[in-house]
């Protein structure tokens, strides 16, 4: 089975709502007209491109593609990545903020669903959530960690040890405790969740006990302590896989082509 490049582009354009962004969302590099095999990954890089070539893929779909609205200078890493795409005639599709913001198959909505949280207010950059099952902060982290890592964690007694503004690690996830959210008898009431490099939103969010994000920024941690908000850093790469899993499943069902997610892991 195959799908035409234009047909897949139309499907993706209709699926994702346009967002002001730092990259061109859509078809960034034109390749073969017919697509039989699609690989997906969080970020465009040499390793992902090499895997696509090895698997004879006709197209790549990523969250982080070529940033900038036009390629006026094809040098350094841009040249390194663009050259094999052109040589092997591989299409490159990229969707940045639209993949974050999709209310059903976006990163944030998928993470909320996995954690058992109920979305209260959804924005293009994150969402306020309720905790209907009164899960402890640690239970929320366990569920998210198992979802992101696709593995089960054996959770034993956990003693939170934190000095100054340094984090503790639970189920492979960094946490900063600045209130009682991680106590078994004091579950977080209201939570803000936003994947990726969103920790600077700590200055803007209101009336939350817990902020779950991807990549931490140094200044955000001290601000969180001053505001009494506990923090959870899933990791930038780790928190932005879910939307790719979801869109990959959707494409596979819609067009019956081979779709494979390639985890080029990064601990940032």
mmCIF file of C-alpha atoms in Angstrom:
data_model
loop_
_atom_site.group_PDB
_atom_site.id
_atom_site.type_symbol
_atom_site.label_atom_id
_atom_site.label_comp_id
_atom_site.label_asym_id
_atom_site.label_seq_id
_atom_site.Cartn_x
_atom_site.Cartn_y
_atom_site.Cartn_z
ATOM 1 C CA UNK A 1 0.000 0.000 0.000
ATOM 2 C CA UNK A 2 1.076 3.584 -0.584
ATOM 3 C CA UNK A 3 -0.147 7.137 -0.230
ATOM 4 C CA UNK A 4 0.808 10.059 -2.423
ATOM 5 C CA UNK A 5 2.975 12.782 -0.949
ATOM 6 C CA UNK A 6 0.286 15.368 -1.674
ATOM 7 C CA UNK A 7 -2.434 13.240 -0.098
ATOM 8 C CA UNK A 8 -0.425 12.780 3.114
ATOM 9 C CA UNK A 9 0.371 16.494 3.231
ATOM 10 C CA UNK A 10 -3.324 17.322 2.844
ATOM 11 C CA UNK A 11 -4.211 14.912 5.651
ATOM 12 C CA UNK A 12 -1.590 16.389 7.997
ATOM 13 C CA UNK A 13 -2.570 19.966 7.141
ATOM 14 C CA UNK A 14 -6.201 19.177 7.921
ATOM 15 C CA UNK A 15 -5.260 17.376 11.144
ATOM 16 C CA UNK A 16 -3.080 20.109 12.626
ATOM 17 C CA UNK A 17 -4.287 23.654 13.174
ATOM 18 C CA UNK A 18 -1.912 26.351 11.927
ATOM 19 C CA UNK A 19 0.115 28.077 14.663
ATOM 20 C CA UNK A 20 2.581 30.991 14.589
ATOM 21 C CA UNK A 21 5.910 29.194 14.769
ATOM 22 C CA UNK A 22 9.658 29.388 14.332
ATOM 23 C CA UNK A 23 9.703 26.698 11.651
ATOM 24 C CA UNK A 24 7.722 26.015 8.509
ATOM 25 C CA UNK A 25 5.114 23.417 9.435
ATOM 26 C CA UNK A 26 4.275 20.992 6.667
ATOM 27 C CA UNK A 27 6.430 19.608 3.866
ATOM 28 C CA UNK A 28 9.956 20.944 4.422
ATOM 29 C CA UNK A 29 11.799 18.807 1.869
ATOM 30 C CA UNK A 30 10.134 17.337 -1.212
ATOM 31 C CA UNK A 31 10.964 13.733 -2.049
ATOM 32 C CA UNK A 32 9.243 10.785 -3.732
ATOM 33 C CA UNK A 33 5.685 11.221 -4.993
ATOM 34 C CA UNK A 34 4.551 7.905 -3.484
ATOM 35 C CA UNK A 35 5.102 6.989 0.160
ATOM 36 C CA UNK A 36 5.077 3.362 1.293
ATOM 37 C CA UNK A 37 7.203 3.620 4.423
ATOM 38 C CA UNK A 38 7.218 6.509 6.900
ATOM 39 C CA UNK A 39 9.525 6.872 9.885
ATOM 40 C CA UNK A 40 8.857 9.330 12.690
ATOM 41 C CA UNK A 41 11.082 10.865 15.349
ATOM 42 C CA UNK A 42 11.184 13.773 17.762
ATOM 43 C CA UNK A 43 14.048 15.715 16.167
ATOM 44 C CA UNK A 44 15.663 15.730 12.749
ATOM 45 C CA UNK A 45 19.256 14.541 13.071
ATOM 46 C CA UNK A 46 21.827 12.457 11.245
ATOM 47 C CA UNK A 47 21.016 9.296 13.197
ATOM 48 C CA UNK A 48 17.320 9.531 12.326
ATOM 49 C CA UNK A 49 18.076 10.162 8.649
ATOM 50 C CA UNK A 50 20.468 7.191 8.557
ATOM 51 C CA UNK A 51 17.788 4.948 10.068
ATOM 52 C CA UNK A 52 15.309 6.175 7.459
ATOM 53 C CA UNK A 53 17.775 5.332 4.694
ATOM 54 C CA UNK A 54 18.484 1.902 6.221
ATOM 55 C CA UNK A 55 14.761 1.136 6.320
ATOM 56 C CA UNK A 56 14.215 2.402 2.750
ATOM 57 C CA UNK A 57 11.773 4.997 4.052
ATOM 58 C CA UNK A 58 10.118 7.349 1.599
ATOM 59 C CA UNK A 59 9.357 10.015 4.199
ATOM 60 C CA UNK A 60 10.245 11.260 7.670
ATOM 61 C CA UNK A 61 7.853 13.026 10.039
ATOM 62 C CA UNK A 62 9.353 14.974 12.950
ATOM 63 C CA UNK A 63 8.393 17.456 15.647
ATOM 64 C CA UNK A 64 11.628 19.471 15.401
ATOM 65 C CA UNK A 65 12.598 19.949 11.767
ATOM 66 C CA UNK A 66 14.594 22.691 10.074
ATOM 67 C CA UNK A 67 13.933 25.856 12.068
ATOM 68 C CA UNK A 68 13.645 29.166 10.251
ATOM 69 C CA UNK A 69 11.099 30.015 7.581
ATOM 70 C CA UNK A 70 13.455 29.668 4.618
ATOM 71 C CA UNK A 71 16.822 28.077 3.907
ATOM 72 C CA UNK A 72 18.855 31.068 2.801
ATOM 73 C CA UNK A 73 22.093 29.497 4.058
ATOM 74 C CA UNK A 74 22.665 25.791 3.555
ATOM 75 C CA UNK A 75 25.746 25.346 5.738
ATOM 76 C CA UNK A 76 27.003 23.242 8.644
ATOM 77 C CA UNK A 77 24.336 20.970 10.192
ATOM 78 C CA UNK A 78 21.689 22.120 7.689
ATOM 79 C CA UNK A 79 23.875 20.950 4.789
ATOM 80 C CA UNK A 80 24.780 17.710 6.606
ATOM 81 C CA UNK A 81 21.118 16.832 7.103
ATOM 82 C CA UNK A 82 19.737 18.136 3.830
ATOM 83 C CA UNK A 83 22.237 16.366 1.556
ATOM 84 C CA UNK A 84 21.130 12.744 2.268
ATOM 85 C CA UNK A 85 17.447 13.709 2.131
ATOM 86 C CA UNK A 86 17.965 15.022 -1.393
ATOM 87 C CA UNK A 87 20.271 12.167 -2.413
ATOM 88 C CA UNK A 88 17.788 9.475 -1.352
ATOM 89 C CA UNK A 89 14.712 11.486 -2.381
ATOM 90 C CA UNK A 90 13.180 11.371 1.129
ATOM 91 C CA UNK A 91 10.265 13.629 2.024
ATOM 92 C CA UNK A 92 10.533 15.565 5.284
ATOM 93 C CA UNK A 93 7.370 16.611 7.106
ATOM 94 C CA UNK A 94 7.655 18.660 10.305
ATOM 95 C CA UNK A 95 5.049 19.963 12.750
ATOM 96 C CA UNK A 96 6.227 21.857 15.808
ATOM 97 C CA UNK A 97 3.683 23.883 17.807
ATOM 98 C CA UNK A 98 0.685 22.330 15.995
ATOM 99 C CA UNK A 99 1.787 18.934 17.333
ATOM 100 C CA UNK A 100 2.047 20.360 20.856
ATOM 101 C CA UNK A 101 -1.345 21.996 20.655
ATOM 102 C CA UNK A 102 -3.617 19.321 19.178
ATOM 103 C CA UNK A 103 -6.394 18.738 21.749
ATOM 104 C CA UNK A 104 -6.597 14.977 21.136
ATOM 105 C CA UNK A 105 -3.382 13.625 19.596
ATOM 106 C CA UNK A 106 -0.977 16.356 20.718
ATOM 107 C CA UNK A 107 1.845 15.788 23.193
ATOM 108 C CA UNK A 108 0.081 17.542 26.064
ATOM 109 C CA UNK A 109 -3.306 15.894 25.664
ATOM 110 C CA UNK A 110 -1.698 12.456 25.346
ATOM 111 C CA UNK A 111 0.390 13.012 28.490
ATOM 112 C CA UNK A 112 -2.664 14.138 30.462
ATOM 113 C CA UNK A 113 -4.563 11.051 29.369
ATOM 114 C CA UNK A 114 -1.679 8.769 30.350
ATOM 115 C CA UNK A 115 -1.432 10.375 33.797
ATOM 116 C CA UNK A 116 -5.155 10.095 34.499
ATOM 117 C CA UNK A 117 -5.580 13.869 34.631
ATOM 118 C CA UNK A 118 -8.698 15.732 33.501
ATOM 119 C CA UNK A 119 -8.053 18.732 31.266
ATOM 120 C CA UNK A 120 -9.778 21.814 32.646
ATOM 121 C CA UNK A 121 -8.507 24.504 30.264
ATOM 122 C CA UNK A 122 -6.516 23.762 27.106
ATOM 123 C CA UNK A 123 -4.180 26.288 25.493
ATOM 124 C CA UNK A 124 -1.885 26.152 22.479
ATOM 125 C CA UNK A 125 0.967 25.913 24.983
ATOM 126 C CA UNK A 126 -0.108 23.560 27.757
ATOM 127 C CA UNK A 127 -3.178 22.935 29.856
ATOM 128 C CA UNK A 128 -4.581 23.271 33.355
ATOM 129 C CA UNK A 129 -5.636 19.895 34.740
ATOM 130 C CA UNK A 130 -7.658 18.524 37.615
ATOM 131 C CA UNK A 131 -6.706 15.390 39.524
ATOM 132 C CA UNK A 132 -10.065 13.568 39.744
ATOM 133 C CA UNK A 133 -8.679 10.357 41.265
ATOM 134 C CA UNK A 134 -6.646 12.282 43.852
ATOM 135 C CA UNK A 135 -3.436 10.621 42.749
ATOM 136 C CA UNK A 136 -0.333 11.527 44.690
ATOM 137 C CA UNK A 137 2.335 13.483 42.861
ATOM 138 C CA UNK A 138 4.552 10.393 42.876
ATOM 139 C CA UNK A 139 1.812 8.222 41.371
ATOM 140 C CA UNK A 140 1.314 10.771 38.578
ATOM 141 C CA UNK A 141 5.059 10.709 37.907
ATOM 142 C CA UNK A 142 5.117 6.908 37.863
ATOM 143 C CA UNK A 143 2.294 6.767 35.311
ATOM 144 C CA UNK A 144 3.937 9.389 33.089
ATOM 145 C CA UNK A 145 7.371 7.768 33.345
ATOM 146 C CA UNK A 146 6.016 4.364 32.379
ATOM 147 C CA UNK A 147 4.140 5.912 29.460
ATOM 148 C CA UNK A 148 7.111 7.923 28.163
ATOM 149 C CA UNK A 149 9.632 5.108 28.627
ATOM 150 C CA UNK A 150 7.275 2.284 27.631
ATOM 151 C CA UNK A 151 8.424 0.275 30.599
ATOM 152 C CA UNK A 152 7.174 -0.668 34.059
ATOM 153 C CA UNK A 153 8.879 0.770 37.137
ATOM 154 C CA UNK A 154 9.127 -1.164 40.391
ATOM 155 C CA UNK A 155 8.348 1.509 42.967
ATOM 156 C CA UNK A 156 9.702 0.891 46.440
ATOM 157 C CA UNK A 157 9.687 3.210 49.428
ATOM 158 C CA UNK A 158 10.872 6.621 48.234
ATOM 159 C CA UNK A 159 12.460 9.127 50.560
ATOM 160 C CA UNK A 160 12.543 12.614 49.091
ATOM 161 C CA UNK A 161 16.007 14.073 49.573
ATOM 162 C CA UNK A 162 16.479 17.560 48.264
ATOM 163 C CA UNK A 163 19.089 20.177 49.033
ATOM 164 C CA UNK A 164 18.630 23.827 48.120
ATOM 165 C CA UNK A 165 17.384 23.976 44.510
ATOM 166 C CA UNK A 166 18.662 20.538 43.481
ATOM 167 C CA UNK A 167 16.296 17.870 42.213
ATOM 168 C CA UNK A 168 15.523 14.330 43.318
ATOM 169 C CA UNK A 169 14.916 11.528 40.815
ATOM 170 C CA UNK A 170 11.908 9.203 40.842
ATOM 171 C CA UNK A 171 11.215 6.657 38.084
ATOM 172 C CA UNK A 172 13.836 8.346 35.932
ATOM 173 C CA UNK A 173 12.125 11.727 36.323
ATOM 174 C CA UNK A 174 13.533 14.811 38.052
ATOM 175 C CA UNK A 175 11.359 16.444 40.699
ATOM 176 C CA UNK A 176 11.593 19.528 42.881
ATOM 177 C CA UNK A 177 9.388 19.531 45.971
ATOM 178 C CA UNK A 178 8.285 22.992 47.073
ATOM 179 C CA UNK A 179 4.962 22.002 48.671
ATOM 180 C CA UNK A 180 3.203 18.830 49.823
ATOM 181 C CA UNK A 181 2.300 17.505 46.338
ATOM 182 C CA UNK A 182 4.522 14.442 46.716
ATOM 183 C CA UNK A 183 3.075 13.379 50.064
ATOM 184 C CA UNK A 184 0.704 10.399 49.938
ATOM 185 C CA UNK A 185 -1.967 12.185 51.972
ATOM 186 C CA UNK A 186 -1.813 15.510 50.104
ATOM 187 C CA UNK A 187 -2.357 14.976 46.357
ATOM 188 C CA UNK A 188 -1.938 17.947 44.017
ATOM 189 C CA UNK A 189 -5.288 19.608 43.431
ATOM 190 C CA UNK A 190 -4.557 21.507 40.216
ATOM 191 C CA UNK A 191 -1.734 20.906 37.750
ATOM 192 C CA UNK A 192 -0.271 22.674 34.731
ATOM 193 C CA UNK A 193 1.262 20.438 32.069
ATOM 194 C CA UNK A 194 3.250 21.497 29.020
ATOM 195 C CA UNK A 195 5.760 19.376 27.120
ATOM 196 C CA UNK A 196 9.137 20.499 25.823
ATOM 197 C CA UNK A 197 11.108 23.575 26.828
ATOM 198 C CA UNK A 198 8.288 25.238 28.722
ATOM 199 C CA UNK A 199 9.561 25.691 32.283
ATOM 200 C CA UNK A 200 9.690 29.493 31.864
ATOM 201 C CA UNK A 201 5.876 29.441 31.959
ATOM 202 C CA UNK A 202 6.274 29.270 35.750
ATOM 203 C CA UNK A 203 5.955 33.071 35.715
ATOM 204 C CA UNK A 204 2.564 32.912 33.992
ATOM 205 C CA UNK A 205 0.642 29.985 35.465
ATOM 206 C CA UNK A 206 -1.692 30.562 38.412
ATOM 207 C CA UNK A 207 -3.301 28.581 41.212
ATOM 208 C CA UNK A 208 -1.489 25.273 40.696
ATOM 209 C CA UNK A 209 0.246 22.894 43.082
ATOM 210 C CA UNK A 210 2.319 21.104 40.457
ATOM 211 C CA UNK A 211 3.911 22.068 37.134
ATOM 212 C CA UNK A 212 4.869 19.223 34.776
ATOM 213 C CA UNK A 213 7.093 20.202 31.841
ATOM 214 C CA UNK A 214 9.914 18.890 29.689
ATOM 215 C CA UNK A 215 13.225 20.728 29.960
ATOM 216 C CA UNK A 216 14.137 22.761 33.077
ATOM 217 C CA UNK A 217 15.521 26.274 33.011
ATOM 218 C CA UNK A 218 17.675 27.345 35.969
ATOM 219 C CA UNK A 219 15.736 30.515 36.737
ATOM 220 C CA UNK A 220 12.421 28.641 36.684
ATOM 221 C CA UNK A 221 13.413 26.474 39.645
ATOM 222 C CA UNK A 222 14.027 29.354 42.042
ATOM 223 C CA UNK A 223 10.855 31.061 40.842
ATOM 224 C CA UNK A 224 8.906 27.881 41.554
ATOM 225 C CA UNK A 225 10.252 27.704 45.086
ATOM 226 C CA UNK A 226 9.376 31.352 45.695
ATOM 227 C CA UNK A 227 5.855 30.660 44.432
ATOM 228 C CA UNK A 228 5.470 27.372 46.316
ATOM 229 C CA UNK A 229 4.896 25.266 43.178
ATOM 230 C CA UNK A 230 6.428 21.789 42.918
ATOM 231 C CA UNK A 231 8.096 20.944 39.612
ATOM 232 C CA UNK A 232 8.427 17.820 37.466
ATOM 233 C CA UNK A 233 10.853 17.689 34.507
ATOM 234 C CA UNK A 234 10.066 14.775 32.204
ATOM 235 C CA UNK A 235 12.792 15.789 29.750
ATOM 236 C CA UNK A 236 12.364 17.738 26.514
ATOM 237 C CA UNK A 237 12.828 14.789 24.139
ATOM 238 C CA UNK A 238 11.080 12.334 26.452
ATOM 239 C CA UNK A 239 7.965 14.500 26.818
ATOM 240 C CA UNK A 240 7.567 15.027 23.068
ATOM 241 C CA UNK A 241 7.249 11.470 21.835
ATOM 242 C CA UNK A 242 3.557 10.992 22.591
ATOM 243 C CA UNK A 243 2.197 13.121 19.762
ATOM 244 C CA UNK A 244 4.346 11.232 17.265
ATOM 245 C CA UNK A 245 3.056 7.888 18.509
ATOM 246 C CA UNK A 246 -0.503 9.155 18.157
ATOM 247 C CA UNK A 247 -0.174 10.644 14.667
ATOM 248 C CA UNK A 248 1.748 7.560 13.519
ATOM 249 C CA UNK A 249 -1.122 5.311 14.590
ATOM 250 C CA UNK A 250 -3.592 7.613 12.844
ATOM 251 C CA UNK A 251 -1.632 7.627 9.570
ATOM 252 C CA UNK A 252 -1.203 3.854 9.656
ATOM 253 C CA UNK A 253 -4.938 3.301 10.091
ATOM 254 C CA UNK A 254 -5.911 5.938 7.530
ATOM 255 C CA UNK A 255 -3.604 4.849 4.710
ATOM 256 C CA UNK A 256 -2.398 1.324 5.641
ATOM 257 C CA UNK A 257 1.253 2.237 5.079
ATOM 258 C CA UNK A 258 4.192 1.138 7.223
ATOM 259 C CA UNK A 259 4.886 3.660 9.997
ATOM 260 C CA UNK A 260 7.698 3.251 12.516
ATOM 261 C CA UNK A 261 8.764 5.528 15.367
ATOM 262 C CA UNK A 262 12.560 5.731 15.769
ATOM 263 C CA UNK A 263 13.664 6.629 19.325
ATOM 264 C CA UNK A 264 16.912 8.575 18.977
ATOM 265 C CA UNK A 265 17.132 9.042 22.734
ATOM 266 C CA UNK A 266 18.305 12.256 24.380
ATOM 267 C CA UNK A 267 18.385 12.847 28.146
ATOM 268 C CA UNK A 268 17.800 16.609 27.907
#
